[in-house]
Coordinates of C-alpha atoms in Angstrom, one line a residue:
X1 CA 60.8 80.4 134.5
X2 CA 60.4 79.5 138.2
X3 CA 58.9 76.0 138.1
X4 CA 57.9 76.6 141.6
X5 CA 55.4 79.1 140.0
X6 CA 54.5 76.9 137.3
X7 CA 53.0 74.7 139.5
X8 CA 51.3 76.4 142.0
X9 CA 49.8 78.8 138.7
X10 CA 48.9 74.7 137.3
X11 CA 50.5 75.3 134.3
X12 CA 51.5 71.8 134.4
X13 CA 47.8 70.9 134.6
X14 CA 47.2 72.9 131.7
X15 CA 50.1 71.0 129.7
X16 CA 48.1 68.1 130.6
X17 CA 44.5 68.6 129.2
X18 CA 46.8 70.4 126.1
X19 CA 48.5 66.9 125.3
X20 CA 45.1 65.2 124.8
X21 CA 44.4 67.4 121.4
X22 CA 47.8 65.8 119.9
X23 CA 47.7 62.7 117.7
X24 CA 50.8 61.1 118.3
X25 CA 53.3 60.0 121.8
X26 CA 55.7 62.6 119.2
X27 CA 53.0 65.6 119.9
X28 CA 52.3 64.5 123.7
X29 CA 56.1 64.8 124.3
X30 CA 56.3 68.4 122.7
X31 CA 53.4 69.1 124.6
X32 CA 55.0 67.7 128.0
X33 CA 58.1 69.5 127.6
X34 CA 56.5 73.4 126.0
X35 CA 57.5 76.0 128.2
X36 CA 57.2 80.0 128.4
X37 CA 59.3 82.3 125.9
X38 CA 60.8 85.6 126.5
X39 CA 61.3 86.3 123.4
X40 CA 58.5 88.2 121.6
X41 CA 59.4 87.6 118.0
X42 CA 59.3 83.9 118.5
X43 CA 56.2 83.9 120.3
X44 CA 54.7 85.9 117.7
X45 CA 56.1 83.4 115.1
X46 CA 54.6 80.5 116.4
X47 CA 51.6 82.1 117.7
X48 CA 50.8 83.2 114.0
X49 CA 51.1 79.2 113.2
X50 CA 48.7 78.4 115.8
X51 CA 46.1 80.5 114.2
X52 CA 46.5 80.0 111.1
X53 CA 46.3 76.4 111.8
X54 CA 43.0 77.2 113.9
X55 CA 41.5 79.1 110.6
X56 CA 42.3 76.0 108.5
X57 CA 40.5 73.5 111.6
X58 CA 37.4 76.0 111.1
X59 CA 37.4 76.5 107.0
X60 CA 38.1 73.5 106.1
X61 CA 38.6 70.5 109.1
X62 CA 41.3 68.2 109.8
X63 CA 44.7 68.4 108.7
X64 CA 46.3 64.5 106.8
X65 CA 48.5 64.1 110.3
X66 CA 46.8 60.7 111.6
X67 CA 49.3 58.1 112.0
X68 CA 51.9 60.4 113.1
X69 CA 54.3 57.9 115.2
X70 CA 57.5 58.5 117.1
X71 CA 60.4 56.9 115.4
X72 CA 63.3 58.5 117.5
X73 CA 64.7 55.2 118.6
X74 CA 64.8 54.5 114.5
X75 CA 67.1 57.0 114.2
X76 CA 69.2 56.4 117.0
X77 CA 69.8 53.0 115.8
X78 CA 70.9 54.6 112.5
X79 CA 73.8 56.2 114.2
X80 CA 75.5 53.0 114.8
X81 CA 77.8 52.3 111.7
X82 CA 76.7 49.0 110.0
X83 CA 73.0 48.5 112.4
X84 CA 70.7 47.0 110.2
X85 CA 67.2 47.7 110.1
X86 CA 63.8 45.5 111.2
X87 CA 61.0 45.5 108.0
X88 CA 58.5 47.0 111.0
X89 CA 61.2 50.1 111.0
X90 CA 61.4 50.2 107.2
X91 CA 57.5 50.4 107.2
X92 CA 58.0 53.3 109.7
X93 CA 59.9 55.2 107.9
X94 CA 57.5 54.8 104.4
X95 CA 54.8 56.2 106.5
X96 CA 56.3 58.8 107.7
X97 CA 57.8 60.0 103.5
X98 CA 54.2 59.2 103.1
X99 CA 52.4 61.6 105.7
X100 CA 55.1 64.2 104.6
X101 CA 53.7 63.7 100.7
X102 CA 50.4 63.9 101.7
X103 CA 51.0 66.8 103.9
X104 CA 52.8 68.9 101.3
X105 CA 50.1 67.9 98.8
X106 CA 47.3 69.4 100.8
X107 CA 49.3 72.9 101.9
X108 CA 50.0 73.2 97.8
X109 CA 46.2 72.8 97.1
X110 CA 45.3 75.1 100.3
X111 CA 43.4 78.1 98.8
X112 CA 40.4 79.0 100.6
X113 CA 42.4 80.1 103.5
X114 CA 45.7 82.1 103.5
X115 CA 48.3 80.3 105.3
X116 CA 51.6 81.4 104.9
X117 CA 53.8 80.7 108.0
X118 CA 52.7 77.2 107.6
X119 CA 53.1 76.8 104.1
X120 CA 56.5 78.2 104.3
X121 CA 57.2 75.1 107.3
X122 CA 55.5 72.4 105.4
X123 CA 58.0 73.4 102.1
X124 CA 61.0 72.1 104.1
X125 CA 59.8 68.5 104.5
X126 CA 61.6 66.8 102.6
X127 CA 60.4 65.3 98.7
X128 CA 62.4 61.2 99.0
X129 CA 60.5 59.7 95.8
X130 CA 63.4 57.6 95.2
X131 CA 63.8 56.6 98.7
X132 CA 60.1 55.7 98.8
X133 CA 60.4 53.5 95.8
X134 CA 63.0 51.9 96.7
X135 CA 61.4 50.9 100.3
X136 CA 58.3 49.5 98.6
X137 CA 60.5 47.6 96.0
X138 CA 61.7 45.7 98.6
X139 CA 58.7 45.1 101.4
X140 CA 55.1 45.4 101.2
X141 CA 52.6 47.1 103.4
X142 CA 52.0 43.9 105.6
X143 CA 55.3 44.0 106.6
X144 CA 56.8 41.4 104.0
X145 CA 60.0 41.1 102.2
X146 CA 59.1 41.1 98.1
X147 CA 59.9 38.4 95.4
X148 CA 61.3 40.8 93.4
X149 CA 63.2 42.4 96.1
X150 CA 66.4 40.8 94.3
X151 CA 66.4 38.0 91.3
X152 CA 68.5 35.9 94.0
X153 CA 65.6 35.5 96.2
X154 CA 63.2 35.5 93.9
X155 CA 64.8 32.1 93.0
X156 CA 65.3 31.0 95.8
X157 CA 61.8 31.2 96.5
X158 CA 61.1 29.7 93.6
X159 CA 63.0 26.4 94.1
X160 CA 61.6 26.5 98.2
X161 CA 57.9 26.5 96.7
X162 CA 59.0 23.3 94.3
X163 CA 60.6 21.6 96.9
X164 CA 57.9 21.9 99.4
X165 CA 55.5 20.8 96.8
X166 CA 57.6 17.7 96.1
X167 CA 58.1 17.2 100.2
X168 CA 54.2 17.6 100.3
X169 CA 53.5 14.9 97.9
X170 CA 55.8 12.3 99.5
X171 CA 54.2 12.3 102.6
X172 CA 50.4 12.6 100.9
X173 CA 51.1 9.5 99.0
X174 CA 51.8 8.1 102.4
X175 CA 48.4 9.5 104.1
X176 CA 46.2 7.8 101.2
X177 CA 48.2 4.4 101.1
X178 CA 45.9 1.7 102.3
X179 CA 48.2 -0.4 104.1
X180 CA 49.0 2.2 107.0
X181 CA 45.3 3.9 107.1
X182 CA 45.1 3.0 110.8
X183 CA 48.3 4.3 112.4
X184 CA 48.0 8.2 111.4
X185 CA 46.3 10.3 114.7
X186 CA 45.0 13.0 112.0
X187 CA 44.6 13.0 108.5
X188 CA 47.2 16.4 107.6
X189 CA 50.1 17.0 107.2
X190 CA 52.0 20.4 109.5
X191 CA 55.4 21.2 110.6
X192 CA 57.7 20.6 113.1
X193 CA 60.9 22.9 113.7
X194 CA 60.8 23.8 110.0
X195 CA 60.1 20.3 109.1
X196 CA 57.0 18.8 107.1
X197 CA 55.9 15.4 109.2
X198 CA 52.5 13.3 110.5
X199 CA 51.0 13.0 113.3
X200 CA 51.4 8.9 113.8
X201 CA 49.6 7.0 116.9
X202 CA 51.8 6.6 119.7
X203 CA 51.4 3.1 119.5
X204 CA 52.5 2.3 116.4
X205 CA 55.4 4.5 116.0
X206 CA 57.4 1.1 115.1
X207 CA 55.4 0.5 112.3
X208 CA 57.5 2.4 109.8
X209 CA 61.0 3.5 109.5
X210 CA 60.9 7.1 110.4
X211 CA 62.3 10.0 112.7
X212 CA 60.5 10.9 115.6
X213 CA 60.4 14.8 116.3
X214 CA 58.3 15.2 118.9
X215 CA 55.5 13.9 121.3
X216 CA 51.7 15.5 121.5
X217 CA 50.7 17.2 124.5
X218 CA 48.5 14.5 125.1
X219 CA 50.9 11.8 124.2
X220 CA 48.5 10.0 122.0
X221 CA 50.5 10.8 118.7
X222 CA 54.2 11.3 117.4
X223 CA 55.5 13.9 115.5
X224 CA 57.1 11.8 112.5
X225 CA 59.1 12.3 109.4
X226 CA 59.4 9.4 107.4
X227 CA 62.4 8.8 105.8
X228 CA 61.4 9.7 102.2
X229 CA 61.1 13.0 103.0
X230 CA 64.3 13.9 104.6
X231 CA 66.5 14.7 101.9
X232 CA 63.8 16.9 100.9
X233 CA 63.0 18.8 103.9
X234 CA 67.1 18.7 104.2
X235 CA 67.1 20.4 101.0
X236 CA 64.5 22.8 102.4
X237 CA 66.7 23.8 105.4
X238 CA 69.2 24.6 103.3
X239 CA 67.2 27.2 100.8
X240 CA 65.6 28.9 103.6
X241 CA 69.1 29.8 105.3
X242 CA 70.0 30.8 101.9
X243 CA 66.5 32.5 102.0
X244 CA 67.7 34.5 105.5
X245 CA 71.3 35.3 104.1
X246 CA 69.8 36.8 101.0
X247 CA 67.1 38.8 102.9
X248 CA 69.9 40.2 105.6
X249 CA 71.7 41.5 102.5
X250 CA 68.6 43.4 100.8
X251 CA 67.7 44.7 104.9
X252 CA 71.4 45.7 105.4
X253 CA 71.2 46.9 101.5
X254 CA 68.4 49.8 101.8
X255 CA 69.7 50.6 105.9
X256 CA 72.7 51.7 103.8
X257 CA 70.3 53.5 101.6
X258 CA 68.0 55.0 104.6
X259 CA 71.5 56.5 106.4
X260 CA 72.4 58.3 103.3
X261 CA 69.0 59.7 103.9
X262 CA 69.1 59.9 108.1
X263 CA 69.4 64.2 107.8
X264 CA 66.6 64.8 105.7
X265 CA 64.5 62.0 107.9
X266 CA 65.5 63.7 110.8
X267 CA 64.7 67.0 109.4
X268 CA 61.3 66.2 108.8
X269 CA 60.4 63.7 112.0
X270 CA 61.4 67.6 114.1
X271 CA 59.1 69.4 111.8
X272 CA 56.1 66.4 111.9
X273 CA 56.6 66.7 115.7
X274 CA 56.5 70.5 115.9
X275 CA 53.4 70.4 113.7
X276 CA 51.7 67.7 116.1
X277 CA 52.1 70.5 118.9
X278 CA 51.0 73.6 117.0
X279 CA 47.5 70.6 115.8
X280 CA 47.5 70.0 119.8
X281 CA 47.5 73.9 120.4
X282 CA 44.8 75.3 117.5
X283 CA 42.3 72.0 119.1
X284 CA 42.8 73.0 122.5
X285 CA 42.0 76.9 121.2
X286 CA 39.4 76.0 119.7
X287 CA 37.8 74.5 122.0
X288 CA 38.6 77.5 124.8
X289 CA 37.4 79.9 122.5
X290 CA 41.1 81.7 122.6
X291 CA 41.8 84.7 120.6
X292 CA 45.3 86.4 119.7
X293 CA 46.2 89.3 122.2
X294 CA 47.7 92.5 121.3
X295 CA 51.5 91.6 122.3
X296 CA 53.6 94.1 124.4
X297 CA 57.0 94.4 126.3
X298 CA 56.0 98.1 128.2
X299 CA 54.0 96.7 131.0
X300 CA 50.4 97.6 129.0
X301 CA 47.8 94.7 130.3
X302 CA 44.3 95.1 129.7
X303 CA 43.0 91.6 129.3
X304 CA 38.7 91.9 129.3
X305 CA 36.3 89.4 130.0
X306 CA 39.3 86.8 130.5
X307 CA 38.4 83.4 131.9
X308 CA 40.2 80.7 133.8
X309 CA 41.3 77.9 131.4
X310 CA 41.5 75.4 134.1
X311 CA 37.8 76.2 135.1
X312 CA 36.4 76.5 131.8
X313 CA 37.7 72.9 130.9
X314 CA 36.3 71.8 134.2
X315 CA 32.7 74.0 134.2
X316 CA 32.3 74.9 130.4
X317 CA 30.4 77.9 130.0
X318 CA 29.4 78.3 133.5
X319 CA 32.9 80.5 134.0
X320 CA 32.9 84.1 135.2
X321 CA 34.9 86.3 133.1
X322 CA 36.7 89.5 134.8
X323 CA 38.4 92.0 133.7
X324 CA 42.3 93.1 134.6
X325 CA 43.9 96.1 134.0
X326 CA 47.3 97.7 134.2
X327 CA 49.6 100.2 132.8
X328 CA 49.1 104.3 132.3
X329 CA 51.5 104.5 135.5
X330 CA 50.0 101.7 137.2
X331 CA 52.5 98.8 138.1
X332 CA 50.7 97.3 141.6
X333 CA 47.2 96.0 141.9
X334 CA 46.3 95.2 145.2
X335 CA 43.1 92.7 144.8
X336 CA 40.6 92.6 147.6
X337 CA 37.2 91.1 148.3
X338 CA 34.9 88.6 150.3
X339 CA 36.4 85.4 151.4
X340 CA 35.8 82.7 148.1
X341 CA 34.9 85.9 146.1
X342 CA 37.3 84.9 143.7
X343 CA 40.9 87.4 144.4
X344 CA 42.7 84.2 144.0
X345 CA 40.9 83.1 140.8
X346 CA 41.8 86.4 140.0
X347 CA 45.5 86.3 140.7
X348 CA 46.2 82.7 138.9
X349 CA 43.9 84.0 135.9
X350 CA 46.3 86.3 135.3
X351 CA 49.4 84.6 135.7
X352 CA 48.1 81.6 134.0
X353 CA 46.8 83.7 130.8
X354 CA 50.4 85.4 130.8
X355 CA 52.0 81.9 130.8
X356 CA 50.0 80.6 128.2
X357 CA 50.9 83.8 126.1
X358 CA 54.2 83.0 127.0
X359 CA 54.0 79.4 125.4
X360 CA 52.0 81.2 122.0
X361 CA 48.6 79.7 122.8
X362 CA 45.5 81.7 122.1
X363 CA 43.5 83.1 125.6
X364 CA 40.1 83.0 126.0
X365 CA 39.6 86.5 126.6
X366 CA 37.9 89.7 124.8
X367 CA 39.5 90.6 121.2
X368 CA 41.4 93.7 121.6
X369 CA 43.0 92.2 125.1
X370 CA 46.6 93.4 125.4
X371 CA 49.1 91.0 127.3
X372 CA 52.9 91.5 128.3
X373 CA 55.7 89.7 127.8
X374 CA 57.8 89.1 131.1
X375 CA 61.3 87.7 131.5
X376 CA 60.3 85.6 135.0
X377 CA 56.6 85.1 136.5
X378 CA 56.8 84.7 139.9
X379 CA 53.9 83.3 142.3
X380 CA 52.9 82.9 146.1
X381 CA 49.5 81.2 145.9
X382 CA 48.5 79.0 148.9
X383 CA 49.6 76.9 152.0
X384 CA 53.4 77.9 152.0
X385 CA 53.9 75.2 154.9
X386 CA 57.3 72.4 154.7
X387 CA 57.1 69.9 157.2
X388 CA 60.4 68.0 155.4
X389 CA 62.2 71.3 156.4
X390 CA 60.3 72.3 159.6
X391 CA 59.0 75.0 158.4
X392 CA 55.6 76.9 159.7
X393 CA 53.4 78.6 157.4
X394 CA 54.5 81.8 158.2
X395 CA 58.6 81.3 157.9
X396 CA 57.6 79.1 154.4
X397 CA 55.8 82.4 153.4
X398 CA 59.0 84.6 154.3
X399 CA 61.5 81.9 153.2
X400 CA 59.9 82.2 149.6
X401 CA 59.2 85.9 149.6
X402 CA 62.7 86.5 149.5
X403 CA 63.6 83.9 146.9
X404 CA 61.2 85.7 144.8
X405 CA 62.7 89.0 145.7
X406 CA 66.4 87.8 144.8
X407 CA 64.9 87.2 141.2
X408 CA 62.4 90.2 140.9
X409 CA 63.3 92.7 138.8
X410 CA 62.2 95.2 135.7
X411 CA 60.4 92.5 133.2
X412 CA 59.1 90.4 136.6
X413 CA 55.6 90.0 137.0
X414 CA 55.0 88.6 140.9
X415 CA 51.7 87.3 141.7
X416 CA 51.4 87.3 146.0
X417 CA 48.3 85.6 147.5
X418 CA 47.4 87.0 150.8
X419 CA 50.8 88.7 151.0
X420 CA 51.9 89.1 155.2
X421 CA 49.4 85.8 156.4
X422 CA 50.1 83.8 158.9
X423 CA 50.8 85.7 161.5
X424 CA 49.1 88.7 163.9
X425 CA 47.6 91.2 160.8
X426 CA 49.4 94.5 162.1
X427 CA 52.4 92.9 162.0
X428 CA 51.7 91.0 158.7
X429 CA 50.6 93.9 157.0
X430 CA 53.5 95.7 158.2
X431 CA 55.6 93.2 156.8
X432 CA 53.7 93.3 153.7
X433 CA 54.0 97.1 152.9
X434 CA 57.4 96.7 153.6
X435 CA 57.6 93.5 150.5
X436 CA 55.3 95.9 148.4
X437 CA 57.9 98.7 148.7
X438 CA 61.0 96.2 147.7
X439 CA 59.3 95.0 144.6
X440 CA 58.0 98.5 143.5
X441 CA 61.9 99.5 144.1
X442 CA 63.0 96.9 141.5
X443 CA 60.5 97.7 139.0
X444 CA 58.2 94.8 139.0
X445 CA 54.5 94.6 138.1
X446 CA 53.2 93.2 141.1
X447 CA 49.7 91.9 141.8
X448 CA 48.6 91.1 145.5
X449 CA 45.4 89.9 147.0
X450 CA 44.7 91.0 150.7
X451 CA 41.6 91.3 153.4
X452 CA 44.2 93.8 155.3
X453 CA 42.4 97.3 155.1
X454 CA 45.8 98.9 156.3
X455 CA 47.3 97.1 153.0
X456 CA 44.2 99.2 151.2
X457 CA 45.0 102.1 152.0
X458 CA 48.8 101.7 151.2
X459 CA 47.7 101.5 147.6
X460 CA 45.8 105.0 147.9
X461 CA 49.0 106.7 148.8
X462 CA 51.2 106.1 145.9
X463 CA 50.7 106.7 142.5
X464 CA 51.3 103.4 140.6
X465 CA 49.2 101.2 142.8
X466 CA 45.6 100.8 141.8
X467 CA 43.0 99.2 144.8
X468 CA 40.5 96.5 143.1
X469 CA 37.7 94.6 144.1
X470 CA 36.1 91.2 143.4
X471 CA 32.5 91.1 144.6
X472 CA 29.9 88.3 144.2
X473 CA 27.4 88.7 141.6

């Protein structure tokens, strides 16, 4: 599709207000990047998803997606032979065999509503019990490496939490002897680069035999360990290196044990974020009001009482609806009207409504509407001016009107605002005619808003173009 055409039809804006109904970065991204199909059966497809996602929103609520995260970068680190996993990226990972589990649990119990094409998605997510239990053998919830991760740290923890005790106890017997009461700054002992000490008064920091480790802020006090408790925060040092070795080796352990596992992971973080857009697409129909249109490739559109999406996110209810109709011979509709009668409203409802077909979303338009699916969607709408390339309105207009022309053909729908403007009207309209007869020569199904009468009358001379009007209520 012609992005210049995307933008000035605001799909992008659209994209914008659609990524606010996802629940994850994951689901913003697909949302960002959705574009137009050509090809019917996969619009269909997904458009079937949509709905019946919609139906289960309006049966039965919310779907168990919360805490949906996106866990790429996981993955990519996975691809490097012998990378070795954070606990924060193990928990990652649980959550996301966990949101899967729950997922597939609620699709299997899904009766009150048929959901098929869903059901059938869900299915492939992946079933890693093992995997699951093995994560949570190892680290908890909160993000911490188990006791009973491994019987080597399990005692190795075991000896830390004696040795501390006994490193503890040294230097409490010193806090309580009665001899020394007066040069401790605080009565408790802390730690200092790993090492248990007492806070001594700086002035009396000769008083005993001990290591100094650090000053206070305010220097007041010394950091001090005395030297009955070296060997025994020495002995400390040592475990919890040990401690670190023997946790590397579980963490490098289950990374092993996660890439075994990195194509079914993979498998399922696609289908979690596919399912984040199609949650992102049923809220945002929901909220429009959008209904499945009768799908077509021959050119039939007939969409009734269709509204602006744009406008109705901005103005609710307060929306006009028209009605556009092609097809039975007619391929050109030549919109005119009153100046801010809505012919441009008009012209971007329709290429904006064909776009969002385009992309499987729902339109808020009449059940029963009929849409068409194009190969390219081409647009004029606006102030064609380009000051970078010193351009006037007019040439703009003309530069782009053949652009578009180069890529019209058969299965193009062209969308020209105010076709000929800029310049004198018998001479614009002249030149408009002559655009009119190019496109009609390629096949297109063209749509073009005027206030030329001459252009008027042009569509009462041939067969397949149909005048319209927009008048104020």
């Amino acid at each position: 599709m012609d992005d210049r055409s995307l933008k000035v039809l605001e799909f992008y804006q659209l994209l914008e207000v659609l990524k606010t109904f996802s629940v994850s970065s994951l689901g913003r991204m697909r949302c960002e990047a959705l574009r137009p199909s050509t090809d019917l059966p996969s619009i269909h497809s997904r458009l079937i998803e949509v709905l019946e996602l919609k139906g289960i929103f309006e049966t039965m609520g919310d779907i168990p997606l919360q805490g949906l995260k996106d866990i790429e970068g996981i993955f990519k680190r996975l691809e490097v032979e012998g990378s070795i996993l954070e606990v924060q990226e193990f928990l990652d990972l649980y959550r996301q065999i966990d949101l899967c589990k729950g997922l597939r649990r609620f699709f299997q119990k899904l009766k009150v509503i048929d959901a098929p094409h869903l059901q059938a998605k869900i299915s492939k997510l992946s079933s890693l019990k093992t995997l699951e239990k093995e994560i949570l053998q190892v680290i908890n919830t909160k993000g911490e490496i188990l006791d009973r991760a491994s019987p080597t740290l399990k005692e190795i923890r075991q000896q830390l939490g004696e040795i501390r005790e006994k490193a503890k106890a040294v230097l409490e017997h010193l806090l309580h002897r009665e001899d020394i009461q007066s040069i401790f700054q605080e009565q408790f002992i802390t730690l200092k680069n790993g090492r248990y000490v007492l806070l001594i008064k700086s002035n009396y920091k000769h008083r005993l035999k001990v290591i100094i480790h650090d000053q206070s802020q305010s220097r007041m006090s010394y950091f001090f360990e005395p030297l009955e408790g070296v060997s025994l925060n020495n002995e400390i040092s040592i475990l919890i290196g040990e401690e670190k070795e023997e946790e590397y080796r579980i963490l490098t352990d289950r990374s092993n044990r996660v890439r075994e596992e990195r194509q079914n992971l993979w498998s399922d973080f696609e289908i979690l974020g596919e399912l984040d857009l199609l949650y992102a697409m049923a809220k945002f129909s929901i909220q429009l009001k959008g209904v499945e249109p009768i799908l077509n490739e021959n050119g039939q559109i007939d969409m009734r009482e269709a509204r602006n999406p744009i406008l109705s996110f901005q103005k609710g209810g307060q929306v006009v609806p028209i009605d556009l109709h092609m097809g039975d011979g007619i391929k050109t509709l030549i919109i005119s009207g009153a100046n801010a009668g809505g012919k441009t409203v008009a012209l971007k409802t329709l290429g904006l409504l064909t776009l969002m077909v385009q992309c499987s979303l729902p339109i808020p338009v009449k059940e029963g509407s009929h849409a068409v699916i194009f190969k390219n969607i081409l647009a004029i709408v606006g102030d064609e001016q380009n000051i970078e390339e010193n351009l006037s309105t007019f040439s703009s207009h003309l530069l782009h009107l053949n652009q578009i022309l180069e890529k019209a053909g058969p299965r193009s729908l062209i969308l020209l605002d105010e076709l000929g403007v800029g310049t004198h009207a018998s001479e614009g309209c002249a030149l408009a005619m002559a655009f009119l007869d190019r496109f009609r020569e390629k096949g297109s199904t063209i749509v073009v808003t005027t206030h030329f009468d001459r252009l008027k009358a042009y569509g009462y001379l041939h067969r397949d173009v149909e005048n319209v009007a927009v008048a104020f209520d």
